[in-house]
CSV table of C-alpha atoms and ligand atoms in Angstrom, one decimal:
chain,number,residue,atom,x,y,z
A,1,MET,CA,-19.4,2.1,23.7
A,2,ALA,CA,-16.2,1.8,22.3
A,3,PRO,CA,-13.6,0.7,24.7
A,4,TYR,CA,-10.9,2.6,23.7
A,5,LYS,CA,-10.6,6.4,23.9
A,6,ILE,CA,-8.4,7.7,20.3
A,7,SER,CA,-5.7,10.5,20.2
A,8,VAL,CA,-4.5,12.0,16.9
A,9,ALA,CA,-1.2,14.3,16.5
A,10,GLY,CA,-1.8,16.2,13.3
A,11,THR,CA,-4.8,17.9,11.1
A,12,GLY,CA,-3.6,17.2,7.9
A,13,TYR,CA,-5.3,15.1,5.6
A,14,VAL,CA,-4.4,11.7,7.4
A,15,GLY,CA,-4.5,12.8,11.2
A,16,LEU,CA,-7.8,14.3,10.2
A,17,CYS,CA,-9.6,11.9,8.4
A,18,THR,CA,-8.1,9.3,10.9
A,19,ALA,CA,-10.2,11.2,14.0
A,20,ALA,CA,-13.3,12.0,11.8
A,21,GLY,CA,-13.4,8.1,10.6
A,22,PHE,CA,-12.8,6.9,14.3
A,23,ALA,CA,-15.0,9.3,15.9
A,24,SER,CA,-17.7,8.5,12.9
A,25,LYS,CA,-17.8,5.1,14.6
A,26,GLY,CA,-18.1,5.8,18.1
A,27,TYR,CA,-15.3,6.3,19.6
A,28,GLU,CA,-14.6,9.4,21.7
A,29,VAL,CA,-11.4,11.3,20.0
A,30,ILE,CA,-8.8,13.9,20.7
A,31,ALA,CA,-7.9,15.4,17.6
A,32,SER,CA,-4.3,17.8,18.8
A,33,THR,CA,-3.0,20.7,16.5
A,34,HIS,CA,-0.1,23.7,17.9
A,35,ASP,CA,-2.3,25.8,15.9
A,36,PRO,CA,-5.3,27.4,17.9
A,37,GLU,CA,-6.9,28.7,14.7
A,38,LYS,CA,-7.1,25.3,13.3
A,39,ALA,CA,-8.2,23.9,16.7
A,40,ASP,CA,-11.2,26.5,17.1
A,41,LYS,CA,-12.0,25.6,13.2
A,42,ILE,CA,-11.9,22.0,13.7
A,43,ASN,CA,-14.2,22.5,16.8
A,44,ARG,CA,-16.9,24.5,14.9
A,45,GLY,CA,-16.9,21.3,12.7
A,46,ILE,CA,-15.2,23.1,9.8
A,47,PRO,CA,-11.9,21.5,8.0
A,48,PRO,CA,-8.9,23.6,7.6
A,49,PHE,CA,-8.6,22.6,3.8
A,50,PHE,CA,-10.6,21.0,0.9
A,51,GLU,CA,-11.6,17.5,1.5
A,52,PRO,CA,-15.2,15.9,-0.3
A,53,HIS,CA,-17.4,14.6,2.6
A,54,LEU,CA,-14.8,16.0,5.0
A,55,GLU,CA,-16.8,18.9,6.8
A,56,GLU,CA,-19.8,16.2,6.8
A,57,LEU,CA,-18.5,13.7,8.6
A,58,LEU,CA,-16.6,16.1,10.9
A,59,LYS,CA,-19.8,18.6,11.7
A,60,GLU,CA,-21.4,15.1,12.7
A,61,ALA,CA,-18.6,13.9,15.0
A,62,VAL,CA,-18.1,17.3,16.9
A,63,SER,CA,-21.7,18.1,17.2
A,64,ASP,CA,-21.9,14.7,18.7
A,65,GLY,CA,-19.6,15.0,21.3
A,66,TYR,CA,-17.3,12.1,19.4
A,67,LEU,CA,-14.2,14.3,18.5
A,68,LYS,CA,-12.9,17.5,20.1
A,69,CYS,CA,-8.9,19.3,19.1
A,70,GLU,CA,-7.3,21.0,21.4
A,71,VAL,CA,-4.1,23.0,21.3
A,72,GLY,CA,-0.7,20.8,22.5
A,73,ARG,CA,-0.5,16.8,23.0
A,74,THR,CA,0.5,16.1,26.7
A,75,GLU,CA,-3.5,16.4,28.0
A,76,ALA,CA,-4.8,14.4,24.9
A,77,VAL,CA,-2.2,11.4,25.5
A,78,LYS,CA,-3.0,11.3,29.1
A,79,LYS,CA,-7.0,11.3,28.6
A,80,THR,CA,-6.6,8.7,25.5
A,81,ASP,CA,-5.7,4.9,25.4
A,82,ILE,CA,-4.1,4.9,21.7
A,83,THR,CA,-2.2,7.9,20.3
A,84,PHE,CA,-1.6,7.9,16.0
A,85,VAL,CA,0.8,9.7,15.2
A,86,ALA,CA,0.1,11.8,11.7
A,87,VAL,CA,2.3,14.9,12.0
A,88,GLY,CA,4.1,16.0,8.6
A,89,THR,CA,7.3,14.9,7.4
A,90,PRO,CA,8.7,17.3,5.0
A,91,SER,CA,11.1,17.2,2.7
A,92,GLN,CA,14.6,18.3,2.9
A,93,PRO,CA,16.5,20.3,-0.4
A,94,ASP,CA,18.3,16.8,-0.9
A,95,GLY,CA,15.6,15.0,-0.5
A,96,ARG,CA,15.7,13.5,2.6
A,97,ILE,CA,12.7,13.5,5.0
A,98,ASN,CA,12.4,16.7,8.2
A,99,LEU,CA,11.4,14.7,11.0
A,100,GLN,CA,11.4,17.3,13.7
A,101,HIS,CA,7.8,17.2,13.9
A,102,ILE,CA,8.3,13.5,14.7
A,103,GLN,CA,10.5,14.3,17.3
A,104,ASP,CA,9.0,17.6,19.3
A,105,CYS,CA,5.9,15.3,18.8
A,106,ALA,CA,7.1,12.2,20.8
A,107,ARG,CA,8.9,14.7,22.7
A,108,GLU,CA,5.6,15.8,23.6
A,109,ILE,CA,4.0,12.1,24.3
A,110,GLY,CA,6.9,10.4,26.3
A,111,GLU,CA,6.7,13.6,28.3
A,112,ALA,CA,2.4,12.5,29.1
A,113,LEU,CA,3.0,8.9,29.5
A,114,THR,CA,5.1,9.7,32.4
A,115,GLU,CA,2.3,10.9,34.2
A,116,LYS,CA,0.5,6.9,33.5
A,117,SER,CA,0.1,3.9,35.0
A,118,SER,CA,-2.5,2.0,32.4
A,119,TYR,CA,-1.2,1.5,29.0
A,120,HIS,CA,-1.2,3.2,26.1
A,121,LEU,CA,-0.1,2.4,22.8
A,122,VAL,CA,1.5,4.7,20.1
A,123,VAL,CA,1.4,4.3,16.8
A,124,VAL,CA,2.9,5.7,14.0
A,125,LYS,CA,1.0,7.3,11.0
A,126,SER,CA,3.3,9.0,9.7
A,127,THR,CA,5.4,8.4,6.5
A,128,VAL,CA,8.5,7.6,7.9
A,129,VAL,CA,11.8,6.0,6.3
A,130,PRO,CA,12.8,2.0,7.3
A,131,GLY,CA,14.4,2.8,11.7
A,132,THR,CA,12.9,5.8,12.1
A,133,THR,CA,9.9,4.6,14.5
A,134,GLN,CA,12.3,2.5,16.1
A,135,ASN,CA,15.6,4.5,16.6
A,136,ILE,CA,14.1,7.5,16.7
A,137,VAL,CA,10.8,7.6,17.7
A,138,LYS,CA,11.1,4.7,20.7
A,139,PRO,CA,14.2,6.5,22.5
A,140,ILE,CA,12.7,9.6,22.7
A,141,LEU,CA,9.4,7.9,24.2
A,142,GLU,CA,11.1,6.4,26.5
A,143,ASN,CA,14.0,9.1,27.7
A,144,GLY,CA,11.4,11.6,27.8
A,145,SER,CA,9.2,9.4,29.9
A,146,ASN,CA,11.4,7.0,32.1
A,147,LYS,CA,9.7,4.0,30.9
A,148,SER,CA,11.0,0.9,28.6
A,149,CYS,CA,9.2,0.1,25.5
A,150,GLY,CA,7.1,-2.9,24.7
A,151,LYS,CA,6.4,-3.2,29.0
A,152,ASP,CA,4.9,0.6,29.8
A,153,PHE,CA,4.1,1.6,26.2
A,154,GLY,CA,3.5,0.1,23.2
A,155,LEU,CA,4.6,1.5,19.7
A,156,CYS,CA,3.4,0.5,15.7
A,157,MET,CA,4.0,2.1,12.1
A,158,SER,CA,1.2,1.7,10.9
A,159,PRO,CA,1.1,3.6,6.9
A,160,GLU,CA,-2.1,5.1,5.9
A,161,PHE,CA,-2.6,5.1,1.9
A,162,LEU,CA,-5.5,7.3,1.7
A,163,ARG,CA,-5.7,9.7,-1.4
A,164,GLU,CA,-6.6,13.4,-1.7
A,165,GLY,CA,-10.4,13.8,-3.1
A,166,SER,CA,-11.2,10.8,-1.6
A,167,ALA,CA,-9.6,10.5,1.7
A,168,VAL,CA,-13.0,10.0,3.9
A,169,HIS,CA,-13.6,6.7,1.8
A,170,ASP,CA,-10.6,5.6,1.0
A,171,THR,CA,-10.2,5.9,5.3
A,172,LEU,CA,-12.9,4.2,6.2
A,173,ASN,CA,-12.4,1.7,2.9
A,174,PRO,CA,-8.7,0.6,3.2
A,175,ASP,CA,-7.4,-2.5,0.9
A,176,ARG,CA,-5.1,-3.4,3.8
A,177,VAL,CA,-4.3,-2.4,7.1
A,178,VAL,CA,-0.6,-2.9,7.6
A,179,ILE,CA,1.1,-3.1,11.7
A,180,GLY,CA,4.7,-2.8,12.0
A,181,GLU,CA,4.6,-3.5,15.5
A,182,HIS,CA,7.5,-3.3,18.0
A,183,ASP,CA,6.3,-6.4,20.2
A,184,LYS,CA,3.4,-8.6,20.2
A,185,THR,CA,1.3,-6.7,22.4
A,186,SER,CA,1.1,-3.7,20.8
A,187,GLY,CA,0.4,-5.3,17.5
A,188,ASP,CA,-2.5,-7.4,19.5
A,189,THR,CA,-3.8,-3.8,20.8
A,190,LEU,CA,-3.7,-2.0,17.2
A,191,HIS,CA,-5.3,-5.9,15.7
A,192,ASN,CA,-8.3,-6.0,17.9
A,193,LEU,CA,-8.9,-2.0,17.6
A,194,SER,CA,-9.0,-2.9,13.8
A,195,ARG,CA,-11.3,-5.4,14.2
A,196,GLU,CA,-13.2,-3.3,16.4
A,197,PHE,CA,-13.5,-0.3,13.6
A,198,TYR,CA,-13.7,-2.3,10.7
A,199,SER,CA,-16.1,-4.9,12.5
A,200,GLU,CA,-17.3,-7.2,9.2
A,201,GLU,CA,-15.6,-5.4,6.6
A,202,LEU,CA,-11.9,-6.3,7.8
A,203,PRO,CA,-9.3,-5.6,5.8
A,204,PRO,CA,-6.7,-7.6,5.5
A,205,ILE,CA,-4.0,-6.9,7.8
A,206,VAL,CA,-0.5,-7.6,7.9
A,207,ARG,CA,1.3,-8.1,10.0
A,208,THR,CA,5.4,-7.3,10.6
A,209,ASN,CA,8.1,-5.4,12.1
A,210,LEU,CA,8.5,-1.6,12.6
A,211,PRO,CA,11.4,-1.0,9.5
A,212,THR,CA,9.3,-3.6,6.8
A,213,ALA,CA,5.9,-1.2,7.5
A,214,GLU,CA,7.8,1.9,7.4
A,215,LEU,CA,9.4,0.6,3.4
A,216,VAL,CA,5.6,-0.3,3.1
A,217,LYS,CA,4.9,3.3,2.5
A,218,TYR,CA,7.5,4.2,0.0
A,219,ALA,CA,7.2,1.0,-2.1
A,220,ASN,CA,3.3,1.6,-2.7
A,221,ASN,CA,3.8,4.7,-3.4
A,222,ALA,CA,7.1,4.6,-5.7
A,223,PHE,CA,5.2,1.6,-7.4
A,224,LEU,CA,2.8,3.5,-8.6
A,225,ALA,CA,4.2,7.2,-9.1
A,226,THR,CA,6.7,4.5,-11.6
A,227,LYS,CA,3.4,2.8,-13.2
A,228,ILE,CA,2.4,6.5,-14.3
A,229,SER,CA,5.8,7.9,-15.5
A,230,PHE,CA,6.2,4.0,-17.4
A,231,ILE,CA,2.8,5.1,-19.3
A,232,ASN,CA,4.2,8.8,-19.8
A,233,GLN,CA,7.4,7.0,-21.6
A,234,ILE,CA,4.8,5.3,-23.7
A,235,ALA,CA,2.6,8.2,-24.2
A,236,ASN,CA,5.9,10.1,-25.7
A,237,ILE,CA,6.8,7.5,-27.8
A,238,CYS,CA,3.0,7.5,-29.3
A,239,GLU,CA,3.6,11.1,-30.4
A,240,LYS,CA,6.1,10.3,-32.1
A,241,THR,CA,4.8,7.3,-33.8
A,242,SER,CA,1.7,8.8,-36.2
A,243,GLY,CA,-1.0,6.7,-35.7
A,244,THR,CA,-1.0,5.5,-32.2
A,245,ASP,CA,-2.8,6.5,-29.0
A,246,VAL,CA,-1.3,6.5,-25.3
A,247,ASN,CA,-5.4,6.1,-24.2
A,248,ILE,CA,-5.5,2.9,-25.7
A,249,VAL,CA,-2.1,1.2,-25.8
A,250,ALA,CA,-3.2,2.1,-21.2
A,251,ASN,CA,-7.0,0.4,-22.4
A,252,ALA,CA,-5.2,-2.7,-23.4
A,253,ILE,CA,-2.0,-4.0,-20.7
A,254,GLY,CA,-5.0,-3.0,-17.8
A,255,LEU,CA,-6.9,-5.9,-19.0
A,256,ASP,CA,-3.8,-7.9,-18.1
A,257,LYS,CA,-4.7,-9.0,-14.9
A,258,ARG,CA,-1.0,-9.1,-14.1
A,259,ILE,CA,-1.0,-5.0,-14.9
A,260,GLY,CA,-4.1,-3.9,-13.0
A,261,SER,CA,-5.6,-0.4,-15.3
A,262,GLN,CA,-5.0,1.5,-11.9
A,263,PHE,CA,-2.5,4.5,-12.4
A,264,LEU,CA,-2.0,4.5,-15.9
A,265,ARG,CA,-3.5,7.9,-16.9
A,266,ALA,CA,-1.3,9.1,-19.1
A,267,GLY,CA,-0.3,13.0,-18.3
A,268,LEU,CA,1.7,16.1,-17.4
A,269,GLY,CA,3.3,13.7,-14.5
A,270,TYR,CA,2.5,12.6,-10.9
A,271,GLY,CA,2.4,16.1,-8.0
A,272,GLY,CA,0.9,16.5,-4.8
A,273,SER,CA,2.3,16.7,-1.5
A,274,CYS,CA,3.5,12.7,-1.5
A,275,PHE,CA,4.7,11.1,-4.9
A,276,PRO,CA,7.4,14.0,-5.5
A,277,LYS,CA,8.5,13.5,-2.0
A,278,ASP,CA,8.3,9.9,-1.0
A,279,VAL,CA,9.9,9.3,-4.0
A,280,LYS,CA,13.0,11.3,-3.6
A,281,ALA,CA,12.6,10.4,0.5
A,282,LEU,CA,13.6,6.9,-0.9
A,283,ILE,CA,16.2,7.8,-3.1
A,284,ALA,CA,18.1,9.7,-0.8
A,285,PHE,CA,17.5,6.9,1.6
A,286,SER,CA,18.6,4.5,-0.9
A,287,THR,CA,21.4,6.2,-1.8
A,288,SER,CA,22.7,6.7,2.1
A,289,LEU,CA,22.6,3.0,2.2
A,290,GLY,CA,25.5,3.1,-0.5
A,291,TYR,CA,22.7,1.4,-3.1
A,292,ASP,CA,21.9,3.1,-6.5
A,293,PRO,CA,18.0,3.1,-6.7
A,294,LEU,CA,18.6,3.3,-10.7
A,295,ILE,CA,14.6,2.4,-11.7
A,296,ILE,CA,12.9,5.4,-8.8
A,297,LYS,CA,15.5,7.5,-10.4
A,298,ALA,CA,14.2,7.0,-13.4
A,299,VAL,CA,10.7,7.5,-12.3
A,300,GLU,CA,11.6,10.7,-11.0
A,301,ASN,CA,13.3,12.5,-14.1
A,302,VAL,CA,10.5,11.4,-15.8
A,303,ASN,CA,8.3,13.6,-14.0
A,304,ARG,CA,10.4,16.1,-13.8
A,305,ALA,CA,10.2,17.2,-17.8
A,306,GLN,CA,6.6,16.0,-18.4
A,307,PRO,CA,5.2,18.8,-17.5
A,308,TYR,CA,6.9,20.7,-19.7
A,309,LYS,CA,5.6,18.7,-23.0
A,310,ALA,CA,2.3,20.4,-22.5
A,311,VAL,CA,4.6,24.2,-23.2
A,312,LYS,CA,6.5,22.1,-25.9
A,313,LEU,CA,3.3,21.6,-27.6
A,314,ALA,CA,2.0,24.9,-27.5
A,315,GLU,CA,5.7,26.2,-28.8
A,316,LYS,CA,4.7,23.7,-31.7
A,317,ALA,CA,1.4,25.0,-32.7
A,318,LEU,CA,2.1,29.2,-31.8
A,319,GLY,CA,5.9,29.3,-32.1
A,320,ASP,CA,6.8,32.2,-29.7
A,321,LEU,CA,5.0,32.2,-27.1
A,322,LYS,CA,5.9,35.7,-26.5
A,323,ASP,CA,2.8,37.9,-25.8
A,324,LYS,CA,0.9,34.6,-26.6
A,325,ARG,CA,-2.5,34.2,-24.3
A,326,ILE,CA,-2.6,31.0,-22.9
A,327,ALA,CA,-5.6,29.8,-20.4
A,328,ILE,CA,-4.9,27.2,-17.6
A,329,LEU,CA,-8.1,25.0,-17.2
A,330,GLY,CA,-6.6,23.3,-13.9
A,331,LEU,CA,-4.3,24.0,-11.0
A,332,ALA,CA,-5.0,21.9,-8.2
A,333,PHE,CA,-2.2,18.5,-8.8
A,334,LYS,CA,-5.5,16.6,-9.0
A,335,PRO,CA,-8.8,17.1,-8.9
A,336,ASP,CA,-11.9,17.4,-5.9
A,337,THR,CA,-8.7,19.3,-3.7
A,338,ASP,CA,-7.3,22.8,-3.5
A,339,ASP,CA,-4.1,21.1,-2.5
A,340,ILE,CA,-1.2,23.0,-5.4
A,341,ARG,CA,1.8,21.3,-3.9
A,342,GLU,CA,4.0,20.5,-6.1
A,343,SER,CA,1.1,20.7,-9.0
A,344,THR,CA,2.5,20.6,-12.9
A,345,SER,CA,0.2,23.3,-13.4
A,346,ILE,CA,2.5,25.4,-11.4
A,347,LYS,CA,5.3,24.4,-13.1
A,348,ILE,CA,3.9,24.8,-16.1
A,349,ILE,CA,2.8,28.7,-15.7
A,350,ASN,CA,6.9,29.7,-14.3
A,351,ARG,CA,7.8,28.6,-17.3
A,352,LEU,CA,5.3,29.8,-19.7
A,353,LEU,CA,5.8,33.5,-18.2
A,354,GLU,CA,9.7,33.0,-18.6
A,355,ASN,CA,8.8,33.0,-21.9
A,356,GLY,CA,6.4,36.2,-21.7
A,357,ALA,CA,3.0,34.4,-22.3
A,358,SER,CA,0.2,35.9,-20.6
A,359,VAL,CA,-1.4,33.8,-18.5
A,360,VAL,CA,-4.7,33.2,-17.2
A,361,SER,CA,-6.3,30.1,-15.4
A,362,TYR,CA,-9.2,28.6,-13.3
A,363,ASP,CA,-9.6,26.3,-11.1
A,364,PRO,CA,-13.1,25.6,-9.1
A,365,ALA,CA,-11.0,25.4,-5.6
A,366,ALA,CA,-7.4,25.9,-6.0
A,367,MET,CA,-8.0,30.1,-6.8
A,368,THR,CA,-6.9,31.3,-3.8
A,369,ASN,CA,-4.1,29.3,-3.3
A,370,THR,CA,-2.6,29.7,-6.8
A,371,LYS,CA,-3.1,33.9,-6.5
A,372,LYS,CA,-0.7,33.7,-3.1
A,373,ILE,CA,1.9,32.1,-5.4
A,374,PHE,CA,1.6,34.6,-8.7
A,375,GLY,CA,-0.1,37.3,-7.2
A,376,GLU,CA,-0.5,39.9,-10.1
A,377,ARG,CA,2.3,38.5,-12.5
A,378,ALA,CA,-0.9,36.1,-14.1
A,379,ASP,CA,-4.6,36.6,-14.5
A,380,TYR,CA,-7.1,34.5,-12.6
A,381,ALA,CA,-10.7,34.0,-14.4
A,382,PRO,CA,-13.9,33.2,-12.6
A,383,SER,CA,-14.9,29.9,-14.5
A,384,ALA,CA,-13.5,27.5,-17.4
A,385,ILE,CA,-15.3,29.6,-20.4
A,386,GLU,CA,-13.7,33.4,-18.8
A,387,CYS,CA,-11.3,31.8,-18.7
A,388,ILE,CA,-10.5,30.4,-22.5
A,389,LYS,CA,-11.6,33.8,-23.6
A,390,GLY,CA,-9.7,35.6,-25.8
A,391,ALA,CA,-6.5,32.9,-25.4
A,392,ASN,CA,-4.3,31.9,-28.5
A,393,CYS,CA,-4.0,28.5,-26.5
A,394,CYS,CA,-5.6,26.3,-23.5
A,395,ILE,CA,-4.0,23.6,-21.3
A,396,VAL,CA,-6.0,21.5,-19.4
A,397,ALA,CA,-4.4,20.4,-16.4
A,398,THR,CA,-6.2,18.8,-13.8
A,399,ALA,CA,-9.3,16.6,-15.4
A,400,TRP,CA,-11.7,18.4,-13.2
A,401,GLU,CA,-15.2,16.8,-14.2
A,402,GLU,CA,-16.3,20.6,-15.3
A,403,PHE,CA,-13.9,20.8,-17.5
A,404,LYS,CA,-15.2,17.9,-19.5
A,405,GLN,CA,-18.8,19.6,-19.8
A,406,ILE,CA,-16.7,21.6,-22.1
A,407,LYS,CA,-17.2,21.3,-25.8
A,408,PRO,CA,-15.1,22.1,-28.7
A,409,ARG,CA,-18.1,24.9,-29.8
A,410,ASP,CA,-17.6,26.5,-26.7
A,411,PHE,CA,-13.5,26.7,-27.8
A,412,ILE,CA,-14.3,27.7,-30.7
A,413,GLN,CA,-17.0,30.5,-30.3
A,414,ASN,CA,-14.8,31.8,-27.2
A,415,MET,CA,-11.1,31.9,-27.8
A,416,LYS,CA,-8.6,33.6,-30.6
A,417,THR,CA,-6.9,30.6,-31.4
A,418,PRO,CA,-8.7,27.6,-31.0
A,419,ILE,CA,-5.9,25.4,-29.8
A,420,VAL,CA,-6.5,22.9,-27.2
A,421,ILE,CA,-3.7,20.4,-25.3
A,422,ASP,CA,-5.9,18.1,-23.5
A,423,GLY,CA,-2.8,17.5,-20.9
A,424,ARG,CA,-5.3,15.0,-18.9
A,425,ARG,CA,-6.5,13.5,-21.5
A,426,ILE,CA,-10.4,14.1,-20.7
A,427,TYR,CA,-11.7,14.4,-24.4
A,428,ASN,CA,-12.3,12.2,-26.9
A,429,PRO,CA,-10.3,12.4,-30.0
A,430,GLU,CA,-13.5,11.8,-32.2
A,431,GLU,CA,-15.7,14.1,-30.8
A,432,TYR,CA,-12.7,17.0,-30.8
A,433,SER,CA,-11.1,16.1,-33.9
A,434,CYS,CA,-14.1,16.3,-36.0
A,435,GLU,CA,-14.1,20.1,-36.0
A,436,LEU,CA,-12.8,22.2,-38.5
A,437,ASP,CA,-10.5,25.1,-37.3
A,438,PHE,CA,-10.0,23.5,-33.9
A,439,THR,CA,-6.7,21.6,-33.1
A,440,ALA,CA,-7.1,19.3,-30.2
A,441,ILE,CA,-4.0,17.4,-29.3
A,442,GLY,CA,-4.6,14.5,-26.9
A,443,LEU,CA,-1.0,14.0,-24.9
A,444,GLY,CA,0.1,10.7,-26.3
A,445,GLN,CA,-1.6,10.7,-29.4
B,501,UGA,C1,-1.0,9.4,-2.8
B,501,UGA,C2,-1.5,8.0,-2.7
B,501,UGA,O1,-1.9,7.4,-4.1
B,501,UGA,C3,-2.1,7.2,-1.7
B,501,UGA,O2,-2.2,6.0,-1.6
B,501,UGA,C4,-1.2,7.9,-0.7
B,501,UGA,O3,-1.5,7.4,0.9
B,501,UGA,C5,-1.0,9.5,-0.9
B,501,UGA,O4,0.1,9.5,-1.6
B,501,UGA,C6,0.1,9.9,0.3
B,501,UGA,O5,1.1,9.3,0.5
B,501,UGA,O6,-0.5,10.2,1.3
B,501,UGA,P1,-1.9,11.4,-3.4
B,501,UGA,O7,-1.2,12.3,-3.4
B,501,UGA,O8,-3.7,12.2,-2.6
B,501,UGA,O9,-2.1,10.1,-3.1
B,501,UGA,O10,-3.3,11.4,-5.2
B,501,UGA,P2,-2.8,10.4,-5.9
B,501,UGA,O11,-4.3,9.9,-6.5
B,501,UGA,O12,-1.9,9.4,-5.6
B,501,UGA,O13,-1.8,11.0,-7.2
B,501,UGA,C7,-1.6,11.8,-7.3
B,501,UGA,C8,-1.2,12.3,-8.6
B,501,UGA,O14,-0.7,11.3,-9.6
B,501,UGA,C9,-1.8,13.4,-8.9
B,501,UGA,O15,-1.1,14.4,-10.2
B,501,UGA,C10,-2.4,12.1,-10.3
B,501,UGA,O16,-2.9,13.2,-11.3
B,501,UGA,C11,-1.5,12.1,-10.7
B,501,UGA,N1,-1.8,10.5,-11.4
B,501,UGA,C12,-2.3,9.7,-10.6
B,501,UGA,C13,-1.2,10.6,-12.9
B,501,UGA,O17,-0.9,11.4,-13.2
B,501,UGA,N2,-2.2,9.1,-13.6
B,501,UGA,C14,-2.7,8.2,-12.9
B,501,UGA,O18,-3.1,7.4,-13.5
B,501,UGA,C15,-3.1,8.4,-11.8
């Protein structure tokens, strides 16, 4: 029987994967939300969003009685020993993060702590700028509970590094665990929990103070975003340099162990709920300190322009796009998710519609979310082949596995003019360039 009882505030990707992960290893877990509909779904083992393997994990955890979801946070805190805070920190228009959910959550935890006689550890998992846990979360917890942090209760900041699409795997197999600690007892408690949870497979543990742990998360995401914008710049240089191919450049430099091969896939830019938000927040944070973060600003600028490469390539191939039918394959910001937040496809579709094109799109998971944005302004297809039928040009915007099965013949037979812009470099240039009457344009070639 696991000694610690766990509660998790927030039921997004981080919260629910954390909750289901602990429950899968026999911990008693209470997830909490303020949305009764979400709670009801989770209690029936249904995740409120699409994420591979999460449903199996959740169903098992719920049916075995290890995981339940409650509305409101107070009872969950009172009945457990450790509370993970995994509520959202959305972007504000100026790039700074909005701390409303964090503050509300800290208030509720503080109230619950008033009624607790045993030691309780609060662990912030949400992505917050350096200083937030110490200067905002801690005083709210202390004022709300009339208790003293470091004595009556503990406080840690432990950032999460899971990726959407592989969130379950990443939760159970992290490269490392970062423990930012307010005091030694807090750090020891989270360290013990990690030892217990991962047992033989304990990853490297980095123990540090609260603001350093907060900065690790931003540095991590900003560095990965930098790799992407860097390789996208190389792709743009390749396009202007006859005979060069960014994929070969990326492969060759990735073999240098000092560089590493991951996150060097050139394409239409990064999207999602994390990189764009975190890069903006780090710029705003650094600027507020009076330091101009030149590299990170450049990363963002490159990324802002990158989706429109697809539109420019379409114009180069077709001329004026007015009344041309453009098929978009892929709407999610990456494969294996239905998430379209900051998706490059959405930016591309908006620009195509502004230019008078008629747009038809298909995605294996993100159609419902996309229809909410474009409604009647765009057309939607039930399959990839239906999507390309009669189109003047096709833009591949997300690297879904099923798009990789489409052969040059399929494009030739179905499209009005078989022009394919491979915005994620999923097609083999040799196979795709040997067909006559077929134009395949790979980004960065
Ligand atoms: C990212 C980080 O990878 C996670 O470690 C982190 O925990 C998470 O943000 C977060 O902060 O919550 P995620 O946004 O889910 O995870 O997905 P990624 O796989 O990192 O992809 C982000 C974007 O970069 C996607 O649009 C993807 O298409 C793009 N990308 C990724 C590239 O364009 N090229 C690459 O080589 C890799």
